[in-house]
XYZ file of C-alpha atoms in Angstrom:
269
model
C 16.369 39.995 -23.098
C 17.603 42.475 -20.502
C 19.738 40.661 -17.914
C 18.123 42.298 -14.872
C 14.638 41.670 -16.257
C 15.545 38.016 -16.891
C 16.748 37.687 -13.301
C 13.555 39.339 -12.004
C 11.310 36.980 -13.989
C 13.366 33.999 -12.822
C 12.979 35.051 -9.172
C 9.226 35.521 -9.611
C 8.913 32.040 -11.093
C 10.799 30.186 -8.338
C 8.178 30.427 -5.537
C 5.444 29.885 -8.117
C 7.150 26.699 -9.320
C 7.454 25.471 -5.724
C 3.688 25.879 -5.352
C 2.978 24.201 -8.702
C 5.273 21.301 -7.825
C 3.407 20.727 -4.559
C 0.123 20.739 -6.459
C 1.469 18.364 -9.160
C 1.093 20.880 -11.986
C 3.229 19.662 -14.905
C 5.332 21.933 -17.108
C 3.044 21.236 -20.063
C 0.059 22.679 -18.191
C 2.083 25.721 -17.138
C 3.369 26.197 -20.693
C -0.161 26.155 -22.074
C -1.314 28.745 -19.514
C 1.671 30.955 -20.353
C 0.904 30.791 -24.064
C -2.759 31.578 -23.423
C -1.801 34.579 -21.292
C 0.607 35.858 -23.950
C -2.029 35.597 -26.652
C -4.811 37.112 -24.549
C -2.743 40.074 -23.338
C -1.268 40.872 -26.761
C -4.749 40.711 -28.296
C -6.115 43.137 -25.685
C -3.152 45.495 -26.140
C -3.624 45.581 -29.915
C -7.352 46.245 -29.640
C -6.820 48.933 -26.989
C -4.445 50.774 -29.328
C -6.918 50.603 -32.226
C -5.013 47.952 -34.172
C -6.314 44.739 -35.691
C -5.699 41.695 -33.516
C -5.257 39.129 -36.274
C -3.877 35.659 -35.687
C -0.899 36.467 -37.915
C -0.073 39.667 -36.024
C -0.309 37.926 -32.646
C 1.876 35.110 -33.987
C 4.592 37.564 -35.040
C 4.603 39.394 -31.699
C 4.517 36.301 -29.460
C 6.759 34.046 -31.536
C 4.124 31.300 -31.447
C 2.963 29.516 -34.588
C -0.234 30.627 -36.282
C -1.733 27.220 -35.533
C -1.021 27.572 -31.795
C -2.422 31.089 -31.732
C -5.569 30.100 -33.618
C -6.166 27.098 -31.352
C -5.539 28.895 -28.065
C -7.621 31.935 -29.059
C -10.607 29.591 -29.210
C -9.800 27.926 -25.877
C -11.508 29.076 -22.712
C -9.328 31.354 -20.606
C -9.230 30.505 -16.863
C -11.083 33.218 -14.982
C -11.226 34.193 -11.333
C -14.501 35.825 -10.480
C -14.646 37.555 -7.127
C -16.483 35.388 -4.672
C -19.960 36.796 -4.029
C -19.960 36.048 -0.310
C -16.428 37.406 0.123
C -17.453 40.713 -1.459
C -20.506 40.971 0.800
C -18.456 40.034 3.873
C -16.045 42.875 3.124
C -18.969 45.304 2.949
C -20.369 44.116 6.270
C -17.025 44.490 8.053
C -16.488 47.912 6.464
C -19.940 49.050 7.561
C -19.372 47.771 11.074
C -16.258 49.891 11.606
C -17.465 53.004 9.763
C -21.240 53.253 10.303
C -21.994 55.179 13.521
C -25.088 53.079 14.259
C -22.903 50.030 14.804
C -20.011 51.699 16.666
C -19.592 52.663 20.319
C -18.967 56.160 21.705
C -15.278 55.901 20.778
C -16.074 55.076 17.160
C -15.017 51.440 17.547
C -17.082 48.529 16.201
C -19.502 47.649 19.002
C -20.670 44.171 20.072
C -24.042 43.648 18.382
C -27.105 41.654 19.268
C -27.639 39.010 16.624
C -31.235 40.048 15.921
C -33.094 43.340 15.976
C -34.439 46.073 13.732
C -31.814 48.663 14.707
C -28.200 48.548 15.891
C -28.053 44.760 15.571
C -26.034 42.385 13.405
C -29.207 41.644 11.478
C -29.633 45.372 10.752
C -25.950 45.687 9.817
C -26.209 42.918 7.237
C -29.470 44.289 5.850
C -27.922 47.737 5.339
C -24.523 46.736 3.998
C -25.028 43.345 2.371
C -28.370 43.479 0.609
C -30.366 40.264 0.569
C -27.855 37.909 2.208
C -29.481 36.234 5.279
C -27.809 37.486 8.446
C -27.356 33.955 9.790
C -25.486 32.936 6.628
C -23.298 36.015 6.988
C -22.474 35.430 10.660
C -21.546 31.832 9.832
C -19.221 33.044 7.064
C -17.554 35.591 9.347
C -17.136 32.970 12.075
C -15.608 30.613 9.500
C -12.896 33.111 8.534
C -12.251 34.111 12.147
C -13.541 37.679 11.794
C -16.237 37.470 14.499
C -17.121 35.510 17.610
C -20.602 34.708 18.894
C -20.644 35.300 22.655
C -22.680 33.479 25.303
C -24.865 36.558 25.813
C -25.959 36.318 22.162
C -23.875 39.251 20.922
C -21.615 39.161 17.885
C -18.141 40.637 18.424
C -15.802 41.759 15.652
C -12.342 40.335 16.376
C -10.673 40.968 13.023
C -11.614 44.163 11.242
C -10.071 43.366 7.867
C -11.187 40.511 5.630
C -8.394 37.947 5.289
C -7.981 34.447 3.923
C -9.460 31.514 5.795
C -7.950 28.049 5.965
C -9.698 27.262 2.667
C -6.997 26.474 0.094
C -9.243 27.439 -2.832
C -9.734 30.910 -1.364
C -5.975 31.314 -0.947
C -5.508 30.420 -4.619
C -7.886 33.250 -5.508
C -5.892 35.677 -3.366
C -2.669 34.487 -5.000
C -4.071 35.287 -8.427
C -5.433 38.678 -7.407
C -2.838 40.038 -4.974
C 0.317 39.039 -6.869
C -1.177 40.395 -10.095
C -1.955 43.721 -8.393
C 1.597 44.018 -7.025
C 3.124 43.334 -10.445
C 0.712 45.836 -12.016
C 1.871 48.474 -9.514
C 5.530 47.814 -10.351
C 4.668 47.839 -14.060
C 3.033 51.251 -13.615
C 6.078 52.596 -11.771
C 8.414 51.425 -14.539
C 6.463 52.991 -17.393
C 4.908 55.990 -15.635
C 7.657 57.145 -13.234
C 6.337 60.703 -13.212
C 3.276 59.546 -11.209
C 4.487 56.518 -9.229
C 2.261 54.406 -6.989
C 3.460 53.903 -3.422
C 5.614 50.761 -3.251
C 7.914 50.247 -0.278
C 9.175 47.523 2.033
C 11.367 47.316 5.126
C 13.772 44.385 5.372
C 16.868 43.374 7.367
C 18.641 40.088 6.646
C 20.574 39.427 9.868
C 17.997 39.498 12.672
C 18.202 37.008 15.602
C 15.648 34.215 15.354
C 14.583 35.042 18.913
C 13.139 38.357 17.642
C 10.858 36.814 15.024
C 7.722 36.355 17.121
C 7.986 39.844 18.600
C 8.352 41.476 15.187
C 5.571 39.371 13.690
C 3.208 40.490 16.459
C 4.276 44.128 16.026
C 3.823 43.960 12.248
C 0.393 42.348 12.592
C -0.741 45.013 15.062
C 0.525 48.036 13.114
C -0.555 46.718 9.715
C -4.028 45.994 11.054
C -4.235 49.526 12.442
C -3.214 51.000 9.081
C -5.665 48.864 7.108
C -8.556 49.763 9.409
C -7.800 53.467 8.935
C -7.586 53.154 5.144
C -10.651 50.916 5.041
C -12.700 53.504 6.943
C -11.625 56.257 4.542
C -12.553 54.191 1.479
C -15.854 52.990 2.965
C -16.948 56.597 3.473
C -16.498 57.173 -0.275
C -17.769 53.848 -1.625
C -20.627 54.503 -4.043
C -22.106 51.073 -3.289
C -22.744 52.293 0.264
C -22.949 56.082 -0.058
C -25.959 56.852 -2.253
C -25.246 60.598 -2.122
C -21.897 60.183 -3.914
C -22.062 60.002 -7.707
C -19.418 59.614 -10.404
C -19.347 58.430 -13.997
C -15.750 57.276 -13.559
C -15.522 54.669 -10.768
C -12.017 53.528 -9.826
C -10.762 50.486 -7.930
C -8.492 51.730 -5.114
C -6.605 49.882 -2.433
C -3.413 49.128 -0.556
C -1.953 45.657 -0.018
C 0.164 44.650 2.980
C 2.065 41.406 3.428
C 4.589 39.919 5.868
C 7.579 37.836 4.800
C 10.108 35.684 6.618
C 12.918 33.614 5.120
C 15.900 31.682 6.390
C 19.239 33.385 5.806
C 21.853 30.730 5.102
C 24.552 33.205 4.111
C 25.108 35.006 7.416
C 25.620 34.105 11.041
C 25.583 36.502 13.968
C-alpha cells in the first residue's frame, strides 16, 4: 500500500477509534462493519461497470474468504435514513429566509405570529413543510435552538442554518453523513483533478490560547453569513419548493463548514 495513503487512513481512523472506544464498540464489531462495507462497495462498483458481482469475484478483490463474502452479502447493511422532521425543518428555515412573505423590508427573516392564514409561522410551515403541524414544527425548532417563542406570541429565528442539537443520536447521523461527504469530495479531487470540487481550510498551529474565543466567535459569525447566502441561492432553485423549475436530472448540492481546535504540544510561544 502507498505509504502516504496508509498514513492518511491511519489518521482518519484515530479520532474514529477514540469515539468507538468511548461508546464501547469492540474491534470485532468494527471489523465486521469494515468487511460489510468492502463487500457492499465492491459489489456496487462491479454492477455499475456492467460486470457480474459474483461471490468469487468479490472474494478475489477484497481478499476475504468466499464464506465470509457469502455470509455478509446476506446480512443487513446498517443504513442511515435522513430524519423526516430534520428534512422538513431545513425547508422551513430555508423558506423563512428566502420567501418574501416571511421577510422584512431588508430581506431578513421577520418575527412571525404563531398563528394566521398569511405571513405567520403557521402559514410558513404550511407552505414549506407540507402536512407537519405547525406546533410540532415550532417545538422541534425550539429544541434545536433555531427559534425562540417571545412573550408577545411571535416566533423569532435565531439560527438560520439547521445544526445538530444536543441529541447524541442526531450527531451520530451527522458524523455518518458529513464525514462521508468530505471523503467523497477528496476522492473526486484525486481521480478527477481536471474538475476539482472546492476544498480548502485555513490553519495556524502556534496561536495564543487567549485568542481562541475571539477567533471562534469570528468563525461562527462569518461561516453563518456564508451559509445563509448559499442557502438562499439553493432554496431559490430547489424543485421541492419552486414548482416552476423542472429538470429530469436532479442533483444534490451543498457546502460543508466545520471548526476545529486542537492542543499543540510541540510548540511554545
